[in-house]
Amino acid sequence: MADISYPTDARGAKPRRVMTKGNVILWSTLAVILAYYALPLYVMVVTSLKGMPEIRMGNIFSPPMEITFDAWHKAAFTACTGLNCEGLSRGFWNSVEILVPSTILSIAMASISGYAIANWRFKGSEVFFTILIFGAFIPYQVMIYPLVILLREIGLFGSLWGLVLVHTVFGMPILTLLFRNYFTSLPEELFKAARVDGAGFWGIFFRVLVPMSLPIFMVALILQMTGIWNDFLFGVIYTRPDQYPMTVQLNNIVNAVQGVKEYNVNMAATLLTGIVPLTIYFVSGKLFVRGIAAGAVKG
Amino acid sequence: MQTQRPNALFRNLTAKIAALPMIATALFVFVGCTLWTVYYSFTKSRMLPSDKWVGLQQYERLWNTPKWQIAVENLLIFGFCMMILSLVIGFVLAALLDQKIRFENTIRTIILYPFALSFIVTGLIWQWVLNPDFGIQQVVRDLGWQSFEFNPLFNPDIVIYGVLIAAVWQGSGFIMVVMLAGLRGIDEEIWKAARVDGIPRWRTYVFIIIPMMRPVFVTALVLIASGIIKVYDLVKAQTNGGPGISSEVPAKYVIDMMFGNQNLGQGFAASTMMLLSVAVILIPWAYLEFGRKKHG
C-alpha cells in the first residue's frame, strides 16, 4: 500500500544551484542584516548571565564561561531605586495592575464606539470619528498638561485609575478605527436580520457581532498589551513613584547616578522588562503583524 | 413595531450614548486640550498656568534658548536620516524577502522583534552595545585595530547618530512589513511582462515597482514622521539628553520644562511648535489622500 503513495525520498532529483552569484550576494547581505537585528538580544542574554569580573575582562559578544543567575535574582528582587530595594518585581506588579484594567476598558470602549459609528450612524458621527483619527497624530506633549488639570479636577491625578483613563483615551483612535473597519466589512444582511428578529443595540452587539469578531478582539488585545506595557511617558507623569510601571522603574535602576554600574544586573532587568512584549510577539506571530499593520490601514 | 419616531436628537439614542466616550475623547481631549495648550502658550505661565497674556514672548524666548535650538537641530538631523534609512532599509528588506527565499518567516520574525520592545528597553540595550569600554569599540580594538574609534554616546558631535542606530533597529522592521504588504499587492503579470521584455530585476524595481508603490511609500513616510516627532523615551533612556545637552529633542524639552523646570509657558510654546510641525506634514498629506478620493 505504501508504495502507491508519493515517493517522498525522491523529491528534488537534482540539487539546486545554491551557489549562483545572486544567491551569494543575497545571503551574505541577509547575514549582515540579521546580525544587526539579532546580536543586541544575544548580547543582552549573555551579559545577564555573566558575573561582573568576567564582564570587565571579556568582550560583550563572548559567551559566559560560568553561567550565573545572580544578576537575574538581584534585578528582580533586590536592585535599588532611590531608597527602595525591592527590585523590579514591584514594577512588574504595578505594570500588571495598570495593564489589566487599561486593556479591558480601552477595548470595551473602543469596540462599542466602533460598533456605534459603523452600524448606527447618526448625525455627526463621522465628524467625531474624523477628529479622533486626526487626534492620533497630535503629539502627546500638547495634551499632557491640560489632562493633568482635568484629572486633578476629578480627583484621579496620581492614582491608578487616572492612568487607566489616560491609556483608554489615547488608545481610542487606533482601536476605534480597527473595530469600525472590521464591523463595516461584515455583511449587512446579518445586522438587518438581527434587527428584524427584534434585537436592539446591545442585543446585536453582544449576541451577533462579538461572537464572530474574536480575531479582531485578539488583534486589539495584542496591540494594547504591548502598547501599554511599553509605555513610559504616561506612567512617569500620571502616577506616583510607588505606582511606577516597570519601564519607569527599569530606567531608574539602570540610569541611577550613584553606585557602581552593574551591567549584568542592568541587562537582566532590561530583559525582564522586555520579556512580556517579546512573549506576546513570539506567541501571537501573524496576529501581531496584523495588529501593527492596523496602524497603516487608511480610514 | 416602534412607536412614532421622536425628534432627531433621541433617534438612535442608545447608539449616541454608547458613542459618548468617543465623542468626549474627540472633543475634550483632542480638541479641548489642544486649544487649551495653544492658548496658554501665549501667557506668562510659570509654575502654574496664568492668564496674563504676553503675546509671542514665550516663543521669542524659546527660539533664543540654546537647549531648544539644539533640540530642533537634532530632530532635523535625526528625522532626515531616520526617514531615508527606514525607507531604504524597509524597502530593501521587503524586496529581499519577496524573492521567495527559504526561512522567510524566521527571517521576518528576527527583523521585527525589536518593534515589540519599548523605547526604554531599546535605549538601554544600545547604551550597553555602544559602551566605549566594553562594547563594539572595545571589541574591535581587541581584534587588533587599536586606534579604532566608535564612541557615539560620549561624543557630543555624533551622539544623535548613536540614538539613530537604536531607532532604526527598533522601527525599520515595521516599515518592512508595510512595504512587504505593498509588494505582495503588485500584480504578478507586471513581473512577467518585465521579464519578457528582458528588463533586469533592479531596473524593474526602480522604474516600475517603486512608482507603482507610491501610496505605500507615502503611508510609510507619514508613519515614520509621526514617530519621529514623538521621540522621547528613547533619548531619555539611552543618553538622557547628554552628554551635556547635545542629544536633546523637542519632546524631551517640553517634558523637562513642564515637570522639571516648573516653566509651563516654555513647555506650552514648545509643544505648540511640535503641533505646528505635525500640521505642516499632515495637512498636505490629508489633502492629497482624501481630497483626491472625493474628486476621483
Coordinates of C-alpha atoms in Angstrom, one line a residue:
Chain A
M1 CA 0.0 0.0 0.0
A2 CA 2.7 2.4 1.0
D3 CA 4.2 2.1 -2.5
I4 CA 1.3 3.8 -4.1
S5 CA 1.8 7.0 -2.1
Y6 CA 4.1 9.7 -3.4
P7 CA 7.8 8.8 -3.2
T8 CA 8.9 11.1 -0.5
D9 CA 12.6 10.3 -0.7
A10 CA 12.9 11.0 -4.5
R11 CA 11.9 14.6 -4.1
G12 CA 14.1 17.2 -5.9
A13 CA 16.2 14.9 -8.0
K14 CA 18.8 17.4 -8.8
P15 CA 20.5 19.5 -6.1
R16 CA 19.6 23.2 -6.6
R17 CA 22.1 25.6 -7.9
V18 CA 22.6 27.1 -4.4
M19 CA 25.8 29.0 -5.2
T20 CA 24.8 31.3 -8.0
K21 CA 26.3 34.7 -7.8
G22 CA 23.0 36.3 -7.0
N23 CA 22.4 33.8 -4.2
V24 CA 25.7 34.5 -2.6
I25 CA 25.1 38.2 -2.6
L26 CA 21.5 37.7 -1.3
W27 CA 22.5 35.5 1.6
S28 CA 25.6 37.5 2.7
T29 CA 23.5 40.7 2.7
L30 CA 20.9 38.9 4.8
A31 CA 23.6 37.6 7.2
V32 CA 24.8 41.1 7.9
I33 CA 21.3 42.4 8.3
L34 CA 20.3 39.6 10.6
A35 CA 23.4 40.2 12.7
Y36 CA 22.3 43.8 13.2
Y37 CA 18.9 42.8 14.4
A38 CA 19.7 39.7 16.4
L39 CA 23.0 40.5 18.1
P40 CA 21.7 43.0 20.6
L41 CA 19.4 40.4 22.1
Y42 CA 22.2 37.9 22.2
V43 CA 24.5 40.4 23.9
M44 CA 21.8 41.1 26.5
V45 CA 21.3 37.5 27.3
V46 CA 25.0 36.6 27.6
T47 CA 25.8 39.7 29.6
S48 CA 23.0 39.0 32.1
L49 CA 24.4 35.5 32.7
K50 CA 28.0 36.6 33.4
G51 CA 29.5 37.8 36.7
M52 CA 30.9 41.3 36.9
P53 CA 34.6 40.2 36.9
E54 CA 34.0 38.4 33.7
I55 CA 32.3 41.3 32.1
R56 CA 35.3 43.6 32.9
M57 CA 37.7 41.1 31.3
G58 CA 36.0 39.8 28.3
N59 CA 34.1 41.3 25.4
I60 CA 30.3 41.7 25.1
F61 CA 30.0 39.0 22.5
S62 CA 31.8 36.2 24.2
P63 CA 29.6 33.5 25.8
P64 CA 29.7 33.3 29.5
M65 CA 32.4 31.0 30.9
E66 CA 30.4 30.4 34.0
I67 CA 26.6 30.8 33.9
T68 CA 25.2 32.5 36.9
F69 CA 21.7 33.7 37.6
D70 CA 22.7 36.1 40.4
A71 CA 22.2 39.1 38.2
W72 CA 18.6 38.0 37.4
H73 CA 17.8 37.5 41.1
K74 CA 19.2 40.8 42.0
A75 CA 17.4 42.6 39.2
A76 CA 14.1 41.0 40.2
F77 CA 14.2 41.2 44.0
T78 CA 17.0 43.4 45.4
A79 CA 18.0 46.1 43.0
C80 CA 17.5 49.6 44.4
T81 CA 15.7 52.7 43.1
G82 CA 16.4 55.5 45.5
L83 CA 15.6 54.2 49.0
N84 CA 13.6 51.3 47.7
C85 CA 15.3 48.0 47.3
E86 CA 12.7 45.5 46.2
G87 CA 14.0 45.1 42.7
L88 CA 11.8 45.1 39.6
S89 CA 9.2 42.8 41.0
R90 CA 7.3 45.8 42.3
G91 CA 7.3 47.5 39.0
F92 CA 6.2 44.3 37.4
W93 CA 3.1 44.0 39.6
N94 CA 2.4 47.7 39.1
S95 CA 2.5 47.2 35.4
V96 CA 0.1 44.3 35.6
E97 CA -2.2 46.3 37.8
I98 CA -2.2 49.1 35.1
L99 CA -2.3 46.7 32.2
V100 CA -5.4 44.7 33.0
P101 CA -8.0 47.4 33.6
S102 CA -6.5 49.6 30.9
T103 CA -6.7 46.9 28.3
I104 CA -10.2 45.8 29.2
L105 CA -11.6 49.3 29.5
S106 CA -10.0 50.6 26.3
I107 CA -11.1 47.7 24.2
A108 CA -14.6 47.8 25.6
M109 CA -15.0 51.5 25.0
A110 CA -13.5 51.4 21.5
S111 CA -15.4 48.3 20.3
I112 CA -18.7 49.9 21.4
S113 CA -17.8 53.2 19.7
G114 CA -16.6 51.5 16.6
Y115 CA -19.9 49.5 16.5
A116 CA -22.0 52.6 17.0
I117 CA -20.4 54.5 14.1
A118 CA -20.2 51.5 11.8
N119 CA -23.8 50.2 12.2
W120 CA -25.8 53.0 13.8
R121 CA -24.6 56.1 12.0
F122 CA -26.0 59.2 13.5
K123 CA -25.7 62.9 12.5
G124 CA -22.2 64.0 13.3
S125 CA -20.8 60.5 14.0
E126 CA -18.4 60.8 11.0
V127 CA -17.2 64.2 12.1
F128 CA -16.3 63.0 15.6
F129 CA -14.6 60.0 14.1
T130 CA -12.5 62.1 11.8
I131 CA -11.4 64.3 14.7
L132 CA -10.5 61.2 16.6
I133 CA -8.3 59.9 13.8
F134 CA -6.5 63.2 13.3
G135 CA -6.2 63.4 17.0
A136 CA -4.0 60.3 16.8
F137 CA -1.3 62.4 15.2
I138 CA -1.2 65.2 17.8
P139 CA 1.9 64.9 19.9
Y140 CA 1.1 63.8 23.4
Q141 CA 3.1 66.7 24.8
V142 CA 0.4 69.0 23.6
M143 CA -2.3 67.4 25.6
I144 CA -0.4 66.2 28.6
Y145 CA -0.7 69.2 30.9
P146 CA -4.4 70.0 30.4
L147 CA -5.0 66.3 31.1
V148 CA -3.2 66.7 34.4
I149 CA -5.6 69.5 35.3
L150 CA -8.6 67.5 34.2
L151 CA -7.6 64.5 36.2
R152 CA -6.8 66.6 39.3
E153 CA -10.3 68.2 39.0
I154 CA -12.0 64.8 39.1
G155 CA -9.6 63.6 41.8
L156 CA -7.9 60.9 39.8
F157 CA -4.4 62.5 39.3
G158 CA -1.6 60.4 40.6
S159 CA -3.9 57.3 41.0
L160 CA -4.0 54.1 39.1
W161 CA -7.4 54.9 37.6
G162 CA -6.2 58.2 36.3
L163 CA -3.6 56.4 34.3
V164 CA -6.1 53.8 33.2
L165 CA -8.3 56.6 31.9
V166 CA -5.3 58.2 30.0
H167 CA -4.5 54.9 28.3
T168 CA -8.1 54.4 27.4
V169 CA -8.3 57.9 25.9
F170 CA -5.1 57.6 23.8
G171 CA -5.9 54.0 22.7
M172 CA -9.2 55.2 21.4
P173 CA -8.3 56.4 17.9
I174 CA -6.5 53.3 16.6
L175 CA -8.8 50.8 18.3
T176 CA -12.0 52.6 17.2
L177 CA -10.6 52.6 13.6
L178 CA -9.8 48.9 13.9
F179 CA -13.3 48.0 15.1
R180 CA -15.1 50.3 12.8
N181 CA -13.3 48.9 9.8
Y182 CA -14.0 45.4 10.9
F183 CA -17.7 45.8 11.6
T184 CA -18.2 47.7 8.3
S185 CA -16.7 44.7 6.5
L186 CA -19.2 42.3 7.9
P187 CA -22.2 41.6 5.6
E188 CA -25.0 44.0 6.3
E189 CA -27.7 41.3 6.0
L190 CA -26.5 39.9 9.2
F191 CA -27.3 43.1 11.0
K192 CA -30.6 43.6 9.2
A193 CA -31.7 40.0 10.0
A194 CA -31.0 40.6 13.7
R195 CA -32.9 43.8 13.7
V196 CA -35.9 42.1 12.1
D197 CA -35.8 39.5 14.8
G198 CA -36.2 42.3 17.3
A199 CA -32.7 42.6 18.6
G200 CA -31.7 46.1 19.8
F201 CA -28.4 47.9 20.0
W202 CA -26.9 45.8 22.8
G203 CA -28.5 42.6 21.7
I204 CA -27.0 42.7 18.2
F205 CA -23.6 43.7 19.7
F206 CA -23.3 41.0 22.3
R207 CA -25.1 38.2 20.6
V208 CA -24.3 38.6 16.9
L209 CA -21.2 40.7 16.4
V210 CA -18.9 40.0 19.4
P211 CA -19.0 36.2 19.0
M212 CA -17.9 36.5 15.3
S213 CA -15.3 39.1 15.9
L214 CA -12.9 37.1 18.0
P215 CA -9.9 37.7 15.7
I216 CA -10.2 41.4 15.8
F217 CA -10.5 41.4 19.6
M218 CA -7.3 39.4 19.7
V219 CA -5.6 41.9 17.5
A220 CA -6.8 44.7 19.7
L221 CA -5.7 42.8 22.8
I222 CA -2.1 42.3 21.4
L223 CA -1.9 45.9 20.3
Q224 CA -3.0 47.3 23.7
M225 CA -1.0 44.8 25.8
T226 CA 2.3 45.6 24.1
G227 CA 1.5 49.3 23.8
I228 CA 0.5 49.8 27.5
W229 CA 3.3 47.6 28.8
N230 CA 5.9 49.6 26.8
D231 CA 4.5 53.0 27.9
F232 CA 6.9 55.2 29.8
L233 CA 5.7 58.8 29.3
F234 CA 2.2 58.4 30.8
G235 CA 3.5 56.2 33.6
V236 CA 6.0 58.7 34.7
I237 CA 3.6 61.7 34.6
Y238 CA 0.3 60.4 35.8
T239 CA 1.4 58.1 38.7
R240 CA 3.3 58.4 41.9
P241 CA 6.7 56.8 42.5
D242 CA 5.2 53.9 44.4
Q243 CA 3.0 53.0 41.4
Y244 CA 5.6 53.5 38.7
P245 CA 5.2 50.9 35.9
M246 CA 8.1 48.5 35.1
T247 CA 9.5 50.7 32.3
V248 CA 9.9 53.7 34.6
Q249 CA 11.4 51.7 37.4
L250 CA 13.8 50.0 34.9
N251 CA 15.0 53.3 33.7
N252 CA 15.5 54.5 37.2
I253 CA 17.5 51.4 38.2
V254 CA 19.8 51.4 35.1
N255 CA 20.4 55.1 34.8
A256 CA 20.8 55.6 38.6
V257 CA 23.7 58.1 39.1
Q258 CA 25.1 56.8 42.3
G259 CA 26.7 53.4 42.9
V260 CA 28.9 51.2 40.8
K261 CA 27.4 50.2 37.4
E262 CA 26.4 46.5 37.4
Y263 CA 26.0 45.8 33.8
N264 CA 24.9 42.3 34.3
V265 CA 22.1 43.4 36.6
N266 CA 21.1 46.1 34.2
M267 CA 20.8 43.7 31.3
A268 CA 18.9 41.2 33.3
A269 CA 16.5 44.0 34.3
T270 CA 16.2 45.1 30.8
L271 CA 15.4 41.6 29.6
L272 CA 12.9 41.1 32.4
T273 CA 11.0 44.2 31.2
G274 CA 11.2 43.1 27.6
I275 CA 10.1 39.5 28.2
V276 CA 6.3 40.3 28.4
P277 CA 6.0 42.0 25.0
L278 CA 8.5 39.6 23.4
T279 CA 6.4 36.6 24.6
I280 CA 3.3 38.2 23.2
Y281 CA 5.2 38.8 20.0
F282 CA 6.6 35.3 19.6
V283 CA 3.4 33.5 20.6
S284 CA 1.0 35.6 18.6
G285 CA 3.0 35.7 15.3
K286 CA 0.8 36.7 12.4
L287 CA -1.8 38.4 14.6
F288 CA 0.9 40.8 15.9
V289 CA 1.8 41.7 12.4
R290 CA -1.9 42.3 11.7
G291 CA -2.1 44.4 14.8
I292 CA 0.7 46.8 14.0
A293 CA -0.3 46.9 10.3
A294 CA -3.7 48.1 11.5
G295 CA -2.0 51.4 12.1
A296 CA -1.1 51.5 8.5
V297 CA -4.6 50.9 7.3
K298 CA -6.2 54.0 6.0
G299 CA -9.6 55.1 7.3
Chain B
M1 CA -43.2 48.0 15.8
Q2 CA -41.6 51.0 17.3
T3 CA -43.6 54.0 18.4
Q4 CA -43.7 57.1 16.2
R5 CA -40.3 58.5 15.5
P6 CA -39.5 61.0 18.2
N7 CA -37.4 64.1 17.5
A8 CA -34.0 63.7 15.8
L9 CA -31.9 64.0 19.0
F10 CA -33.5 61.0 20.6
R11 CA -33.4 58.8 17.5
N12 CA -30.7 56.2 17.9
L13 CA -30.3 57.3 21.5
T14 CA -28.6 54.2 22.7
A15 CA -26.0 54.5 19.9
K16 CA -25.3 58.1 20.8
I17 CA -24.9 57.2 24.5
A18 CA -22.7 54.3 23.6
A19 CA -20.5 56.6 21.5
L20 CA -20.2 59.2 24.2
P21 CA -16.7 58.1 25.4
M22 CA -15.5 58.5 21.8
I23 CA -17.2 61.9 21.4
A24 CA -15.8 63.1 24.8
T25 CA -12.3 62.0 23.8
A26 CA -12.5 63.7 20.5
L27 CA -14.0 67.0 21.9
F28 CA -12.5 67.3 25.3
V29 CA -9.1 65.8 24.8
F30 CA -8.1 66.2 21.2
V31 CA -9.8 69.5 20.5
G32 CA -10.2 70.9 24.0
C33 CA -6.8 70.1 25.5
T34 CA -5.0 71.1 22.3
L35 CA -6.7 74.5 22.2
W36 CA -6.0 75.0 25.9
T37 CA -2.3 74.4 25.4
V38 CA -2.1 76.7 22.4
Y39 CA -4.0 79.4 24.3
Y40 CA -1.8 79.2 27.3
S41 CA 1.4 79.3 25.2
F42 CA 0.7 83.0 24.8
T43 CA 0.6 83.6 28.6
K44 CA 3.1 84.2 31.3
S45 CA 2.5 80.8 32.9
R46 CA 5.4 79.6 35.1
M47 CA 4.8 77.3 38.0
L48 CA 1.1 77.4 37.5
P49 CA -1.0 78.3 34.4
S50 CA -1.5 82.1 34.4
D51 CA -4.0 84.2 32.4
K52 CA -1.6 87.1 31.9
W53 CA -1.3 87.5 28.1
V54 CA 2.2 88.2 26.8
G55 CA 1.8 87.6 23.1
L56 CA 4.7 85.9 21.4
Q57 CA 7.2 86.4 24.2
Q58 CA 7.4 82.7 25.1
Y59 CA 8.2 81.9 21.5
E60 CA 10.9 84.5 21.3
R61 CA 12.5 83.2 24.5
L62 CA 12.1 79.6 23.2
W63 CA 13.9 80.3 19.9
N64 CA 16.7 82.0 21.9
T65 CA 17.3 79.1 24.2
P66 CA 20.3 77.0 23.2
K67 CA 18.7 73.8 24.5
W68 CA 15.7 74.3 22.2
Q69 CA 17.9 75.2 19.2
I70 CA 20.0 72.0 19.7
A71 CA 16.8 70.0 20.2
V72 CA 15.4 71.2 16.9
E73 CA 18.7 70.7 15.1
N74 CA 18.9 67.2 16.4
L75 CA 15.3 66.5 15.4
L76 CA 16.0 67.6 11.9
I77 CA 19.2 65.5 11.5
F78 CA 17.6 62.6 13.2
G79 CA 14.3 62.9 11.3
F80 CA 16.0 63.2 7.9
C81 CA 18.3 60.2 8.5
M82 CA 15.5 58.2 10.0
M83 CA 13.2 58.7 7.1
I84 CA 15.8 57.9 4.5
L85 CA 17.2 54.9 6.4
S86 CA 13.8 53.4 7.3
L87 CA 12.5 53.7 3.8
V88 CA 15.6 52.3 2.2
I89 CA 16.2 49.5 4.7
G90 CA 12.5 48.8 4.9
F91 CA 12.2 48.5 1.1
V92 CA 15.4 46.6 0.5
L93 CA 14.5 44.1 3.2
A94 CA 11.0 43.7 1.8
A95 CA 12.4 43.2 -1.7
L96 CA 14.8 40.6 -0.3
L97 CA 12.1 38.8 1.5
D98 CA 9.9 38.9 -1.6
Q99 CA 12.4 36.8 -3.6
K100 CA 10.6 33.6 -2.4
I101 CA 13.6 32.8 -0.2
R102 CA 13.6 30.0 2.3
F103 CA 13.1 30.7 6.0
E104 CA 11.1 33.8 5.1
N105 CA 9.0 33.6 8.3
T106 CA 12.1 33.1 10.5
I107 CA 13.9 36.0 9.0
R108 CA 10.9 38.2 9.3
T109 CA 10.4 37.2 12.9
I110 CA 14.1 38.2 13.7
I111 CA 13.8 41.5 11.9
L112 CA 10.6 42.5 13.5
Y113 CA 11.1 41.5 17.1
P114 CA 12.7 44.8 18.2
F115 CA 9.4 46.5 17.3
A116 CA 7.8 44.7 20.2
L117 CA 10.2 46.2 22.6
S118 CA 9.7 49.5 24.3
F119 CA 11.9 52.5 23.6
I120 CA 13.3 52.3 27.1
V121 CA 14.4 48.8 26.6
T122 CA 15.8 49.7 23.1
G123 CA 17.7 52.6 24.5
L124 CA 19.2 50.6 27.4
I125 CA 20.3 47.8 25.1
W126 CA 22.1 50.1 22.7
Q127 CA 23.6 52.1 25.6
W128 CA 25.3 48.8 26.5
V129 CA 26.3 47.7 23.0
L130 CA 27.8 51.2 22.3
N131 CA 29.5 51.4 25.7
P132 CA 33.1 52.6 24.9
D133 CA 34.8 50.4 27.5
F134 CA 33.1 47.1 26.8
G135 CA 31.0 47.5 23.6
I136 CA 31.7 47.5 19.9
Q137 CA 34.6 49.9 20.2
Q138 CA 36.5 47.7 22.6
V139 CA 35.7 44.5 20.7
V140 CA 37.2 45.9 17.5
R141 CA 40.2 47.1 19.4
D142 CA 40.7 43.7 21.0
L143 CA 40.7 42.3 17.5
G144 CA 43.9 44.2 16.8
W145 CA 42.7 47.6 15.4
Q146 CA 44.0 49.6 18.4
S147 CA 43.1 53.1 17.1
F148 CA 39.5 52.2 16.3
E149 CA 37.2 55.0 17.4
F150 CA 33.5 54.5 17.6
N151 CA 32.1 56.1 20.7
P152 CA 28.9 58.0 19.6
L153 CA 27.2 58.1 23.1
F154 CA 30.0 60.2 24.7
N155 CA 30.8 62.4 21.7
P156 CA 28.6 65.5 21.5
D157 CA 29.1 65.8 17.8
I158 CA 27.8 62.4 16.8
V159 CA 25.6 61.4 19.8
I160 CA 22.4 61.8 17.8
Y161 CA 23.6 59.1 15.4
G162 CA 24.0 56.8 18.3
V163 CA 20.3 57.3 19.0
L164 CA 19.6 56.9 15.3
I165 CA 21.2 53.4 15.2
A166 CA 18.9 52.3 18.0
A167 CA 15.8 53.9 16.5
V168 CA 16.4 52.3 13.1
W169 CA 17.0 48.9 14.8
Q170 CA 13.7 49.3 16.6
G171 CA 11.5 50.7 13.9
S172 CA 12.7 49.5 10.4
G173 CA 11.1 46.1 10.7
F174 CA 7.7 47.7 10.9
I175 CA 8.4 49.6 7.7
M176 CA 9.5 46.4 6.1
V177 CA 6.1 44.8 7.0
V178 CA 4.3 47.7 5.4
M179 CA 6.5 47.6 2.3
L180 CA 6.2 43.8 2.0
A181 CA 2.4 44.1 2.1
G182 CA 2.7 46.7 -0.8
L183 CA 5.0 44.4 -2.8
R184 CA 2.7 41.5 -2.4
G185 CA -0.1 43.6 -3.7
I186 CA 1.6 44.1 -7.0
D187 CA 0.2 42.1 -9.9
E188 CA 2.4 39.1 -10.9
E189 CA 1.7 39.9 -14.6
I190 CA 3.8 43.0 -14.3
W191 CA 6.8 40.9 -13.3
K192 CA 6.2 38.6 -16.2
A193 CA 5.9 41.4 -18.7
A194 CA 9.1 42.9 -17.5
R195 CA 10.9 39.6 -17.7
V196 CA 9.6 39.0 -21.3
D197 CA 10.9 42.4 -22.3
G198 CA 14.3 41.5 -20.8
I199 CA 14.4 44.3 -18.2
P200 CA 16.8 43.5 -15.4
R201 CA 15.3 43.0 -12.0
W202 CA 16.8 46.1 -10.3
R203 CA 15.5 48.3 -13.2
T204 CA 12.1 46.8 -12.8
Y205 CA 12.1 47.7 -9.2
V206 CA 13.4 51.2 -9.7
F207 CA 11.4 52.2 -12.7
I208 CA 8.2 50.2 -12.4
I209 CA 7.6 48.8 -8.9
I210 CA 8.6 51.8 -6.8
P211 CA 6.5 54.3 -8.8
M212 CA 3.6 51.9 -8.5
M213 CA 4.0 51.7 -4.8
R214 CA 3.8 55.4 -4.2
P215 CA 0.8 55.3 -1.9
V216 CA 2.6 52.7 0.3
F217 CA 5.7 55.0 0.5
V218 CA 3.5 57.9 1.4
T219 CA 1.8 55.9 4.2
A220 CA 5.2 54.7 5.4
L221 CA 6.5 58.2 5.4
V222 CA 3.6 59.5 7.5
L223 CA 4.0 56.7 9.9
I224 CA 7.8 57.4 10.3
A225 CA 7.3 61.1 10.5
S226 CA 4.7 60.9 13.3
G227 CA 7.0 58.6 15.2
I228 CA 10.0 60.9 14.8
I229 CA 8.2 63.9 16.4
K230 CA 7.3 61.7 19.4
V231 CA 10.8 60.6 20.1
Y232 CA 11.2 60.9 23.9
D233 CA 11.7 57.7 25.8
L234 CA 14.5 56.5 23.6
V235 CA 16.6 59.6 24.3
K236 CA 15.6 59.6 27.9
A237 CA 16.8 56.0 28.4
Q238 CA 19.8 56.0 26.1
T239 CA 21.5 59.3 26.7
N240 CA 19.1 61.4 28.9
G241 CA 19.9 64.3 26.6
G242 CA 23.6 64.1 27.2
P243 CA 26.5 64.5 27.0
G244 CA 25.5 67.9 28.3
I245 CA 22.6 68.9 26.2
S246 CA 23.9 67.6 22.9
S247 CA 21.2 64.9 22.3
E248 CA 18.1 66.9 23.5
V249 CA 14.9 66.6 21.4
P250 CA 11.8 68.8 21.4
A251 CA 9.6 66.2 23.1
K252 CA 12.0 66.0 25.9
Y253 CA 12.4 69.7 26.1
V254 CA 8.6 70.0 26.7
I255 CA 8.5 67.5 29.5
D256 CA 11.6 68.9 31.1
M257 CA 10.1 72.4 31.1
M258 CA 6.7 71.4 32.3
F259 CA 7.6 68.9 35.0
G260 CA 11.3 69.6 35.8
N261 CA 11.9 73.3 35.5
Q262 CA 8.4 74.5 36.5
N263 CA 8.3 76.6 33.4
L264 CA 4.9 75.8 31.9
G265 CA 4.9 78.7 29.4
Q266 CA 8.0 77.4 27.7
G267 CA 6.6 73.9 27.7
F268 CA 3.3 75.1 26.1
A269 CA 5.2 77.1 23.5
A270 CA 7.5 74.3 22.6
S271 CA 4.6 71.8 22.4
T272 CA 2.7 74.2 20.2
M273 CA 5.7 74.3 17.9
M274 CA 5.6 70.5 17.8
L275 CA 1.9 70.6 16.9
L276 CA 2.7 73.1 14.1
S277 CA 5.3 70.8 12.6
V278 CA 2.9 67.9 12.6
A279 CA 0.3 70.1 10.9
V280 CA 2.7 71.0 8.2
I281 CA 3.2 67.4 7.4
L282 CA -0.3 66.2 8.0
I283 CA -2.4 68.7 6.2
P284 CA -0.9 68.4 2.7
W285 CA -1.0 64.6 3.1
A286 CA -4.6 64.5 4.2
Y287 CA -5.4 66.9 1.3
L288 CA -3.8 64.6 -1.2
E289 CA -5.1 61.4 0.3
F290 CA -8.7 62.3 1.0
G291 CA -9.2 65.2 -1.4
R292 CA -8.3 63.1 -4.3
K293 CA -10.6 60.3 -3.3
K294 CA -13.6 62.6 -3.3
H295 CA -12.8 64.1 -6.7
G296 CA -11.8 60.8 -8.3

